[in-house]
XYZ file of N, CA and C in Angstrom:
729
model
N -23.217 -14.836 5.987
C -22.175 -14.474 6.942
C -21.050 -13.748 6.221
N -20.830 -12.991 6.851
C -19.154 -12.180 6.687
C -17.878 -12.215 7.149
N -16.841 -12.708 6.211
C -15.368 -12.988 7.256
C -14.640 -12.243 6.494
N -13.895 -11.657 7.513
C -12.383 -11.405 7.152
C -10.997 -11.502 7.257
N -10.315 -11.361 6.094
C -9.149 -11.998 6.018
C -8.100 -10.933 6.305
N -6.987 -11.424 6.325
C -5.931 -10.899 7.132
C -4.676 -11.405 6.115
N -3.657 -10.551 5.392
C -2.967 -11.454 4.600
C -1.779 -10.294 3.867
N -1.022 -11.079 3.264
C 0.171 -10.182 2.862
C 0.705 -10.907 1.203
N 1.098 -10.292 0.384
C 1.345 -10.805 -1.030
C 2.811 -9.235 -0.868
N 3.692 -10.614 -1.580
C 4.972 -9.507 -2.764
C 4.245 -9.526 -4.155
N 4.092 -8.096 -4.118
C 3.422 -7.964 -5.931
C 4.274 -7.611 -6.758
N 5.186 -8.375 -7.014
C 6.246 -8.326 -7.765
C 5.825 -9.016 -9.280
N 4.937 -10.250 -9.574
C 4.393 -10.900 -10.162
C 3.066 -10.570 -10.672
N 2.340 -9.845 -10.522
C 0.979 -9.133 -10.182
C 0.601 -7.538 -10.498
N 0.145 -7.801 -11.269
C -0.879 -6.150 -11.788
C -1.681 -5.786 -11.073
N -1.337 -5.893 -9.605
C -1.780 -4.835 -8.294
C -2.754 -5.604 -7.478
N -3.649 -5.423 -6.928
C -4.826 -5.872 -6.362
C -5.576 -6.560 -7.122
N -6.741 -5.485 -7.613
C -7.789 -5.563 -8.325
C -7.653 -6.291 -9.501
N -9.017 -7.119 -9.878
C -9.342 -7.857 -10.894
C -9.208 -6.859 -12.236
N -8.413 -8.002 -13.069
C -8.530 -6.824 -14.332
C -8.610 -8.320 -15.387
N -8.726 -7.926 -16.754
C -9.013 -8.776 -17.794
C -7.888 -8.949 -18.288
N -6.964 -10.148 -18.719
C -6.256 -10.609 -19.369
C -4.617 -10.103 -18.189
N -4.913 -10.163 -17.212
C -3.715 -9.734 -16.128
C -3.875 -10.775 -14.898
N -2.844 -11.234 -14.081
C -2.991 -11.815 -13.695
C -3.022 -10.928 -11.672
N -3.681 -10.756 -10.731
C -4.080 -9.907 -9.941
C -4.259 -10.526 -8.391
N -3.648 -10.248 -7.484
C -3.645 -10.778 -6.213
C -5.265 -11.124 -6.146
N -6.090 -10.062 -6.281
C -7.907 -10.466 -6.189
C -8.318 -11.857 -6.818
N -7.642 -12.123 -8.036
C -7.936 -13.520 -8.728
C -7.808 -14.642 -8.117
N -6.319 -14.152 -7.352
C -5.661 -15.454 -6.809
C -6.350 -16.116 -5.798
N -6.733 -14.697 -4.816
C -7.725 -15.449 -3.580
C -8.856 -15.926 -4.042
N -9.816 -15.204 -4.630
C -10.951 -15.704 -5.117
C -11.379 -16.820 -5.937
N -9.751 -17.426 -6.948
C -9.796 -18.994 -7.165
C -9.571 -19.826 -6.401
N -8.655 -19.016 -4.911
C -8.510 -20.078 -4.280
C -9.751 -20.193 -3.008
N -10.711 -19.539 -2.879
C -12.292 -19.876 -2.293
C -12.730 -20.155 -2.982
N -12.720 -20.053 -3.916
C -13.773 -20.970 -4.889
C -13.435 -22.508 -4.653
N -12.666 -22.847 -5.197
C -11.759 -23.761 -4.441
C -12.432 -24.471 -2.995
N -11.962 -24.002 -1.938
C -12.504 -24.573 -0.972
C -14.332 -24.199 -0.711
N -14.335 -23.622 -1.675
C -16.329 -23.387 -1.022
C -17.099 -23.865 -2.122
N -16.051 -24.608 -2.911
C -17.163 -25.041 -4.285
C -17.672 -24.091 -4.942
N -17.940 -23.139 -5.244
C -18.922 -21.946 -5.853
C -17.953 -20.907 -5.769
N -18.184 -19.950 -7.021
C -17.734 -18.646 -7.039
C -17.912 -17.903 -6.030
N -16.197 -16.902 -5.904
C -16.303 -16.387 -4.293
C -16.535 -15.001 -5.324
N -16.777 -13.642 -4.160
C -16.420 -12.853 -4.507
C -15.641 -11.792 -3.427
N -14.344 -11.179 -3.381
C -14.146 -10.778 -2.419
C -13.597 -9.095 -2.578
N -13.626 -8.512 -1.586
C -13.704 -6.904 -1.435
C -12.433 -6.675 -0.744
N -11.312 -5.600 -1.164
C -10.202 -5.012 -0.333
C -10.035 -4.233 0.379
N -9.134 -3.596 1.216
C -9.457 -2.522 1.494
C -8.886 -1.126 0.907
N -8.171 -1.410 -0.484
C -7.976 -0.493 -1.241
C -7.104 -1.530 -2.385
N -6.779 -0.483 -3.561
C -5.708 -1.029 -4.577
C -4.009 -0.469 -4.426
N -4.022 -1.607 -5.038
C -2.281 -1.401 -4.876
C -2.181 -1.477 -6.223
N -0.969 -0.799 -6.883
C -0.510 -0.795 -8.526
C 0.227 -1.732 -8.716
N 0.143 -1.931 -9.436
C 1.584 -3.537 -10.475
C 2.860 -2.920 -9.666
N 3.015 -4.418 -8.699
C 4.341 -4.491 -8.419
C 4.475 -3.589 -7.039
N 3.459 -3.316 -6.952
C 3.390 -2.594 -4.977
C 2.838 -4.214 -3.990
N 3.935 -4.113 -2.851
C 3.462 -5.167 -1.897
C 2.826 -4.440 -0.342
N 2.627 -5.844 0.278
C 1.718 -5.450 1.278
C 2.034 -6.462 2.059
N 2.277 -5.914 3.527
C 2.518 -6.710 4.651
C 1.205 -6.737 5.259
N 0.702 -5.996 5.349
C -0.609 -6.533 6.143
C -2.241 -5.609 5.734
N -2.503 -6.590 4.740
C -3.807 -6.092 3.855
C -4.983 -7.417 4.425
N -6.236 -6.125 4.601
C -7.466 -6.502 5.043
C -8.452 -6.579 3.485
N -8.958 -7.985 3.846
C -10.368 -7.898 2.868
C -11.430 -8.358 3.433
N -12.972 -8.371 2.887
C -14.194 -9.387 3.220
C -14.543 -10.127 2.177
N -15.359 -11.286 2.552
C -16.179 -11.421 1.764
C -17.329 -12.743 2.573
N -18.383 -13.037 1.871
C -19.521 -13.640 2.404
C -20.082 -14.680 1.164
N -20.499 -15.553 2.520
C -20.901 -17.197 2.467
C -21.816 -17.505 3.514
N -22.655 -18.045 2.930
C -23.427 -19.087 3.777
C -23.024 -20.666 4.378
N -21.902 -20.508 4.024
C -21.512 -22.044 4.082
C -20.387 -21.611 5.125
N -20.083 -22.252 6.796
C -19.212 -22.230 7.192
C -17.638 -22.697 6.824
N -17.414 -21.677 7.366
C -15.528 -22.109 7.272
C -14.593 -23.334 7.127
N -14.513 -23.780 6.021
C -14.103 -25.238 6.031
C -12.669 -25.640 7.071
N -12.916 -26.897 7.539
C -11.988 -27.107 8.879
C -10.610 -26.651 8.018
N -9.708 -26.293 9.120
C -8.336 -26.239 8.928
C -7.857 -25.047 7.763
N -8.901 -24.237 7.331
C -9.219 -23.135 6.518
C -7.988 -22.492 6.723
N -6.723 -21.815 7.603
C -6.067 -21.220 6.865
C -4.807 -22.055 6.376
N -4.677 -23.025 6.767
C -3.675 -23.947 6.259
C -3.917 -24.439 4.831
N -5.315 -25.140 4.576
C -5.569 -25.144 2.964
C -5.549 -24.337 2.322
N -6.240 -23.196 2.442
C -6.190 -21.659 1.735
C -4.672 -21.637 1.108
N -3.813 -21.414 2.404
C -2.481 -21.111 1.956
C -1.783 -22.256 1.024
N -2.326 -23.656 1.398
C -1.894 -24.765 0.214
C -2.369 -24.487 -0.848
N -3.622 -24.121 -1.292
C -3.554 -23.292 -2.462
C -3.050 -22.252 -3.285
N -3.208 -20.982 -2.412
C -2.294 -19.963 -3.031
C -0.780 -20.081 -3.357
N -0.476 -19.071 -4.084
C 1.003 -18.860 -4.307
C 1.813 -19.136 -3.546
N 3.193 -19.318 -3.387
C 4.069 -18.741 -2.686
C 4.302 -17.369 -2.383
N 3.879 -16.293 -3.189
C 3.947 -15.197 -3.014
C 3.181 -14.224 -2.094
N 1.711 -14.939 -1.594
C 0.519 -14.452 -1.252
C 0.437 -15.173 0.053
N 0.117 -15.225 1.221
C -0.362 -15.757 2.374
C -1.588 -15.314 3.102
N -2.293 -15.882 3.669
C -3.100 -15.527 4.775
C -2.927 -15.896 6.068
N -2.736 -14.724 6.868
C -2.272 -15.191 8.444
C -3.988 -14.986 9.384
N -4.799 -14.559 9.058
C -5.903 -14.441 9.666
C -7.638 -14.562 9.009
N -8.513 -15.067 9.899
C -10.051 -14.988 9.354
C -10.905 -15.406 10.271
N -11.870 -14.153 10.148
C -12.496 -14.216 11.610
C -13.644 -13.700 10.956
N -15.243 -13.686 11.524
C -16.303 -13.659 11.608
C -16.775 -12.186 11.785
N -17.351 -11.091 10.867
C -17.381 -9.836 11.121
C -18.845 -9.750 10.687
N -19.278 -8.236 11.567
C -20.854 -7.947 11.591
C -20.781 -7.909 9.636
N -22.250 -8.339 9.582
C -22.861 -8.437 7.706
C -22.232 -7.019 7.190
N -22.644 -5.698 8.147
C -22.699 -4.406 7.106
C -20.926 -4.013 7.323
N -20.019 -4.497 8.026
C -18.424 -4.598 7.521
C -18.128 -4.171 6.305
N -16.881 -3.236 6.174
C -16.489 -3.269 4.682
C -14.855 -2.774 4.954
N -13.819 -3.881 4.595
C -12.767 -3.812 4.453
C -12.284 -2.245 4.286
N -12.740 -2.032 3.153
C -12.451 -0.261 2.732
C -12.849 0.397 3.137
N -14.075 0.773 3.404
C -14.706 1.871 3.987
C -14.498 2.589 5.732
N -14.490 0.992 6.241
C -14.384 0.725 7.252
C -12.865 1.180 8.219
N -12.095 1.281 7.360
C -10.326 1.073 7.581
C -10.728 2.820 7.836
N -9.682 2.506 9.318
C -9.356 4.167 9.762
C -8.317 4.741 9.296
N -7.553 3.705 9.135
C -5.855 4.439 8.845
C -4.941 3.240 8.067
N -4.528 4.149 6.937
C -3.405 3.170 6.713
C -2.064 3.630 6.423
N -1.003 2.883 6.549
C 0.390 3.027 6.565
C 1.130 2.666 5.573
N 1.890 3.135 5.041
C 2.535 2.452 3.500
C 4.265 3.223 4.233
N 5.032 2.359 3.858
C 6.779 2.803 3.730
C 6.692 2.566 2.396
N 8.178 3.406 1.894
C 8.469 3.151 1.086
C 10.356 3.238 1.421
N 10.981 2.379 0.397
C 12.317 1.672 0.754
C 13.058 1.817 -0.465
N 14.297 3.061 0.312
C 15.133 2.994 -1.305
C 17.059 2.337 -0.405
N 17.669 1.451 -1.462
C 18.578 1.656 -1.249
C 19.939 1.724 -1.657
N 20.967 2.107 -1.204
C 21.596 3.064 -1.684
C 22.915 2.799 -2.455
N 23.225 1.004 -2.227
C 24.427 0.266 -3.300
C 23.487 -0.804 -3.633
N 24.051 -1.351 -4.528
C 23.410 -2.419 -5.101
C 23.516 -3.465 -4.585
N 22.374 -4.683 -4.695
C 22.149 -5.431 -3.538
C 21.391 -5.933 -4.281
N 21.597 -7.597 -4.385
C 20.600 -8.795 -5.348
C 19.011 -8.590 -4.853
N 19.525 -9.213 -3.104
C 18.359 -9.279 -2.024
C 17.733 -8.248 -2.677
N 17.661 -6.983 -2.663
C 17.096 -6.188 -2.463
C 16.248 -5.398 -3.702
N 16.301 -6.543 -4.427
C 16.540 -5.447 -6.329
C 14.941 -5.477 -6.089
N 13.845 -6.418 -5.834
C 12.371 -6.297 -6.420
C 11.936 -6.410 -5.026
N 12.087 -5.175 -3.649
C 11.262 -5.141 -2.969
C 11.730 -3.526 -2.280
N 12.474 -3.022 -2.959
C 13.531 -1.749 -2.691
C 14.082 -1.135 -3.791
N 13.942 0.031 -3.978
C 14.897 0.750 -4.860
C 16.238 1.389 -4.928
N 17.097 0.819 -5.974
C 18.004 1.280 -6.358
C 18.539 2.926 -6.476
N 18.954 3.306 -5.556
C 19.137 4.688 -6.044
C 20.734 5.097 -5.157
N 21.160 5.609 -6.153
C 22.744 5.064 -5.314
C 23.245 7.148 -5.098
N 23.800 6.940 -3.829
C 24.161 8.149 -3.547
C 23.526 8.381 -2.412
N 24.192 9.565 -1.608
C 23.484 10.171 0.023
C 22.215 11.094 -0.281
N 21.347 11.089 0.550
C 20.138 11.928 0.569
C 20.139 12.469 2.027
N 19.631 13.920 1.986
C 19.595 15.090 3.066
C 18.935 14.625 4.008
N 18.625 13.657 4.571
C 17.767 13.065 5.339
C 16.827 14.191 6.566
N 17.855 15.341 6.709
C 17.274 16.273 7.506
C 16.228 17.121 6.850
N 16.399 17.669 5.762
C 16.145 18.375 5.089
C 14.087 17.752 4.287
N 14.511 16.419 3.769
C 13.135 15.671 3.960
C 12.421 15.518 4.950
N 12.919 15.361 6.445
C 11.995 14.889 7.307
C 11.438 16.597 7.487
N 11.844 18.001 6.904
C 11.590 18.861 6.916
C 10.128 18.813 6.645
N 10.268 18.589 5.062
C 9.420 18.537 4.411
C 8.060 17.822 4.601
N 8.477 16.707 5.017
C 7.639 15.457 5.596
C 6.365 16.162 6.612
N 7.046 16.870 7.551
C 6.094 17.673 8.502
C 5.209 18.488 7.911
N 5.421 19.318 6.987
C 4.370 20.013 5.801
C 3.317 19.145 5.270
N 3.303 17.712 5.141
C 2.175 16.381 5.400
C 1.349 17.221 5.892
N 1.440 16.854 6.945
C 0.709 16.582 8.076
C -0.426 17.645 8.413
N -1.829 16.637 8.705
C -2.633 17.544 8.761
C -4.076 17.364 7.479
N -4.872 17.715 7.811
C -5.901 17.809 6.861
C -5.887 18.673 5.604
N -5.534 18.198 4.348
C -5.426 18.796 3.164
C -5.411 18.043 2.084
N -5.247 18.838 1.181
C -5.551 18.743 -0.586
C -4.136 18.153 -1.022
N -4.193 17.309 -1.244
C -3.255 16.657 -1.851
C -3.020 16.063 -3.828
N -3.611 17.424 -4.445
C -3.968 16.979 -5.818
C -2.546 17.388 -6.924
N -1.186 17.662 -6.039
C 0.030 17.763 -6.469
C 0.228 16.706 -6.563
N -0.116 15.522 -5.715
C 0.816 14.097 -5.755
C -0.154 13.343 -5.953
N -1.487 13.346 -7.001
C -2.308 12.738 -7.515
C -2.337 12.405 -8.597
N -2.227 11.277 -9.654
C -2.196 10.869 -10.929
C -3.812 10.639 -11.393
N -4.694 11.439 -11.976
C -5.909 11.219 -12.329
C -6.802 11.665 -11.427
N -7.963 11.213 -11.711
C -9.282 12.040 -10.812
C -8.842 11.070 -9.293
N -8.834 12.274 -8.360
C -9.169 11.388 -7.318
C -10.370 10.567 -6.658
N -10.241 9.946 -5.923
C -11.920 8.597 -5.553
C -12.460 9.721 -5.031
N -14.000 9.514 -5.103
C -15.316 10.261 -4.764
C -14.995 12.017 -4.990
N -13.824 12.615 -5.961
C -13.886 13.645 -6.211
C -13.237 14.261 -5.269
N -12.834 14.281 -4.500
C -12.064 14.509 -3.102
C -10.507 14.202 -3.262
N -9.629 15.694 -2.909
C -8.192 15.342 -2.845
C -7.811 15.431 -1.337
N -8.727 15.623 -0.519
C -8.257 15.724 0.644
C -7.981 14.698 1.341
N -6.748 14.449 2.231
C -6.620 13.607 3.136
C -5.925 14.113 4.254
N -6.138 13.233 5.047
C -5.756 13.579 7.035
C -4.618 12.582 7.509
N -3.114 13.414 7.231
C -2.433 12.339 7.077
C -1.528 13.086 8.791
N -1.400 11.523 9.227
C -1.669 12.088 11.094
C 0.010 11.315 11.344
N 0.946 10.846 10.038
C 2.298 10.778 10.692
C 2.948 11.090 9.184
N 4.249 11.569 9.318
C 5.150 11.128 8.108
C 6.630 11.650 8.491
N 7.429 11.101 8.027
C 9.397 10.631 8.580
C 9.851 9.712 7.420
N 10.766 10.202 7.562
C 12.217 9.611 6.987
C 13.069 8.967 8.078
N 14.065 7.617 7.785
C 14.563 7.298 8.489
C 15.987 6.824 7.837
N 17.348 6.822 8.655
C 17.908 5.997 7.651
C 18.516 4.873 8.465
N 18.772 3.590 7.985
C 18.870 2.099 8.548
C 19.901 1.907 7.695
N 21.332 1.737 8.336
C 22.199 1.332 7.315
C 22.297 1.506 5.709
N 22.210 1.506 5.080
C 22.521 1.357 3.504
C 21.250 1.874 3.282
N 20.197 2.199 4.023
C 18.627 2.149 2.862
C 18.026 3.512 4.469
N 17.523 4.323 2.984
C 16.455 5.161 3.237
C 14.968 4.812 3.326
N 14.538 5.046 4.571
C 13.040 4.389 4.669
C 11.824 5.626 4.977
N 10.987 5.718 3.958
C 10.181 6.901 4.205
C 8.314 6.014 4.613
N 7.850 6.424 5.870
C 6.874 5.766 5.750
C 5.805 7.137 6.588
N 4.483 6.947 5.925
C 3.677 7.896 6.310
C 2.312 7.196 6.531
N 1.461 8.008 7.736
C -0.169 7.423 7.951
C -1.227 8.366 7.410
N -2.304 7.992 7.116
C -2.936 8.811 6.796
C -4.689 8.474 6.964
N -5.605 8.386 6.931
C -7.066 7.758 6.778
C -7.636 7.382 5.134
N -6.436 8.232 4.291
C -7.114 8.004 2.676
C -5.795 8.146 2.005
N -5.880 7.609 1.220
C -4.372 7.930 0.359
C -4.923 8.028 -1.311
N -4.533 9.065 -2.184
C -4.769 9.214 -3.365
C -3.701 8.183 -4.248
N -4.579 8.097 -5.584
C -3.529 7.183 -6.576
C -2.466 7.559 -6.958
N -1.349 6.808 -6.751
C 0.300 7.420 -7.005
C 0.735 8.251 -5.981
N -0.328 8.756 -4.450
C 0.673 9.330 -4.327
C 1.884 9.485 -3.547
N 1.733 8.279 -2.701
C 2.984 7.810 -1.896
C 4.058 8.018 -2.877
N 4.510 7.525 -4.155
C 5.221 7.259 -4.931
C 6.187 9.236 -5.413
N 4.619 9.479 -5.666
C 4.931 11.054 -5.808
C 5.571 12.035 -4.849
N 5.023 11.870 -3.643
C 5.680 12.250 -2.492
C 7.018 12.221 -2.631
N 7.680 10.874 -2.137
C 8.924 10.247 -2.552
C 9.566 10.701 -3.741
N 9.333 10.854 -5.024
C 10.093 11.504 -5.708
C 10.359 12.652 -5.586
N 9.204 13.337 -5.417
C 9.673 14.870 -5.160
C 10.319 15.551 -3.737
N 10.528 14.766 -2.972
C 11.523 14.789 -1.538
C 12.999 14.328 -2.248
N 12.716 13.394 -2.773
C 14.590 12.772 -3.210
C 15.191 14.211 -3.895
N 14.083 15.300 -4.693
C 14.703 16.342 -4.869
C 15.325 17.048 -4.062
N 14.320 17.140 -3.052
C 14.918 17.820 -1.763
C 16.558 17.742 -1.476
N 16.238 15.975 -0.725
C 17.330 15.466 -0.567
C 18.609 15.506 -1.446
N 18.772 16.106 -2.730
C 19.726 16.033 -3.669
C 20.132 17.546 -3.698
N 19.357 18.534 -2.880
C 18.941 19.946 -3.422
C 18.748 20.731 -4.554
N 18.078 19.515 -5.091
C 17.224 20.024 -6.547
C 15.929 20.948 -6.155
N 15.537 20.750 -5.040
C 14.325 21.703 -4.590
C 14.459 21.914 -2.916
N 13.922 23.268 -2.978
C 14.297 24.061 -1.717
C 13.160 23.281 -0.801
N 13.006 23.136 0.619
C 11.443 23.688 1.456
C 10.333 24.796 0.987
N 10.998 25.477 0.693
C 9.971 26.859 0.119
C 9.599 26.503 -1.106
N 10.141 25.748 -1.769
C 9.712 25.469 -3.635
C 8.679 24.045 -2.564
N 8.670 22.914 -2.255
C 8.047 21.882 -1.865
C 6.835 22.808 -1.294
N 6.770 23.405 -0.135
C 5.589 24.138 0.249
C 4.532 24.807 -0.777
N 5.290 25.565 -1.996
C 4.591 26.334 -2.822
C 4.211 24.992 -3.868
N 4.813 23.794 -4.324
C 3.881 22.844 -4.863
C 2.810 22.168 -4.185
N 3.167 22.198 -2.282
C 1.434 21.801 -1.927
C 0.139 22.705 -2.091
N 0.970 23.721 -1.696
C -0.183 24.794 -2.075
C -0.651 24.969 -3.251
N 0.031 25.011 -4.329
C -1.021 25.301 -5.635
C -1.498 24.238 -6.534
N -1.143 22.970 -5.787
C -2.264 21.624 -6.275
C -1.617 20.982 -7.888
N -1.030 21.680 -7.985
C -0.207 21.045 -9.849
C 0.273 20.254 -9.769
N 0.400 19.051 -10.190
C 1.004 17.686 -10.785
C 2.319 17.711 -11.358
N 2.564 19.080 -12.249
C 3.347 18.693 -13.026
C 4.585 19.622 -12.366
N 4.187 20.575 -10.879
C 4.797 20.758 -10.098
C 6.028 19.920 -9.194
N 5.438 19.132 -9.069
C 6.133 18.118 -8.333
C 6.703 16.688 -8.897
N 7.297 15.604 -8.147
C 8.657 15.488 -8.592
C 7.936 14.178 -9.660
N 9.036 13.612 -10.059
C 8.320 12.157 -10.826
C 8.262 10.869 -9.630
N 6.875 10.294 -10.329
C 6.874 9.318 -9.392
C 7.930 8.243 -9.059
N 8.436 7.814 -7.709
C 9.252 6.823 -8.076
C 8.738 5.184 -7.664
N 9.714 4.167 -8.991
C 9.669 2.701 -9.170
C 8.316 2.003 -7.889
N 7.249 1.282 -8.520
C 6.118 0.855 -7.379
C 7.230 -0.343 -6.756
N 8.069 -1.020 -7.339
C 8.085 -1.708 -6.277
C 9.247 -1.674 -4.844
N 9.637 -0.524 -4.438
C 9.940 -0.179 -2.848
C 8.804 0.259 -2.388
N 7.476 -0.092 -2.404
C 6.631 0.424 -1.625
C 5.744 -0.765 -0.966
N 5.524 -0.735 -0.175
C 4.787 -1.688 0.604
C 3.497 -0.853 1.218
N 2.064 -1.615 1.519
C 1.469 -1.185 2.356
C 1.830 -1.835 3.920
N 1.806 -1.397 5.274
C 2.349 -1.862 6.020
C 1.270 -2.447 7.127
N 0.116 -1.515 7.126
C -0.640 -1.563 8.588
C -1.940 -1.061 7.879
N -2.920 -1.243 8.255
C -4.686 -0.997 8.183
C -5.158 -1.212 8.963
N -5.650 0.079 9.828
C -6.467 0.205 10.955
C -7.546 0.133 10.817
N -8.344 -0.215 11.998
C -9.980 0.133 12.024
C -10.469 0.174 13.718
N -11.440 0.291 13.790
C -11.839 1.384 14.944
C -11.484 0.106 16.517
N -11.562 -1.473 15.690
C -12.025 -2.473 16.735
C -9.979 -2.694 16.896
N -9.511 -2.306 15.896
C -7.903 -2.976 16.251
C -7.398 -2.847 17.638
């Protein structure tokens, strides 16, 4: 059988998602804590990675057992895990399911703000001063749409492919804090982060619309801006066809 989970972690503590050797990894945490309730090594699947110190309000995974759902399953689960990590959902999905593959769309904000603020130091960034807010959501619209996104890519992108179909993106501002959040069906490594830096240029008028346009178009990395701090970024939402 196949279930999936439904759940949210601050990766503030955590070298991202994925299992790695000698790091300690949101993937570990769940999977000691099914092991845990199922007696036997779990193994479980995401629906993408997050980097050291990126959080997530609402991240989908699977994984499979022959052994039904032990009673009262999300209340123990969560007595196990962290404080940092929760599961709010787990439900029964067809065998050939796959968290990742499966996901139509996902949503990531990212959160900067703009005086200093305790609350706010490891889930938001510090960046003090006004930003063009008009002038980005300019830019933001140049998103949109089916394209190559290998300007705001750090390394080879997955399956060789820089393209993605990114179907929202805005700037907003909420009191004291700038909130940039965008949708898309695929997102490359770093590049929410990249995006975001190279708009705060915008916003500062370190770079025109016409300079931002001519770095989507000619695909260079070293075009565009530096990435900024993983942890104001959250993943927010993960769609799939049954939501």
């Amino acid at each position: 059988m196949r279930f999936a989970l439904r759940l949210s972690y601050k990766g503030t503590h955590y070298h991202g998602w994925q299992l790695q050797e000698n790091a300690n990894t949101v993937q570990a945490e769940i999977e000691k804590s099914l092991a845990t309730l199922f007696q036997t090594n779990m193994e479980i699947a995401g629906c993408g990675r997050t980097d050291t110190g990126v959080h997530a309000r609402d991240y989908v995974a699977h994984f499979d057992t022959d052994k039904p759902l032990p009673d009262r399953f999300l209340n123990r689960i969560n007595s196990l895990l962290p404080t940092d990590i929760s599961v709010s959902d787990c439900w029964k999905v067809q065998d050939n399911f796959n968290a990742r593959f499966d996901a139509k769309s996902r949503e990531y904000s990212y959160y900067i703000h703009c005086h200093k603020n305790p609350f706010s130091e490891e889930i938001s960034w510090q960046r003090n001063g006004e930003l063009n807010i008009e002038k980005m959501n300019q830019a933001a619209q140049l998103l949109i749409g089916k394209k190559a996104f290998a300007c705001f890519c750090k390394g080879e992108p997955p399956n060789g492919s820089y393209i993605c179909d990114v179907s929202d993106a805005a700037w907003i501002k909420k009191e004291n804090q700038y909130i940039f959040t965008i949708s898309a069906n695929r997102f490359l490594r770093n590049m929410v982060r990249a995006i975001v830096g190279t708009m705060v240029e915008i916003g500062t008028d370190k770079m025109s619309i016409e300079s931002f346009k001519s770095v989507l178009d000619n695909g260079a990395r070293s075009d565009a801006g530096q990435s900024v701090p993983a942890h104001g970024l959250f993943l927010e939402k993960v769609e799939y066809e049954l939501d």
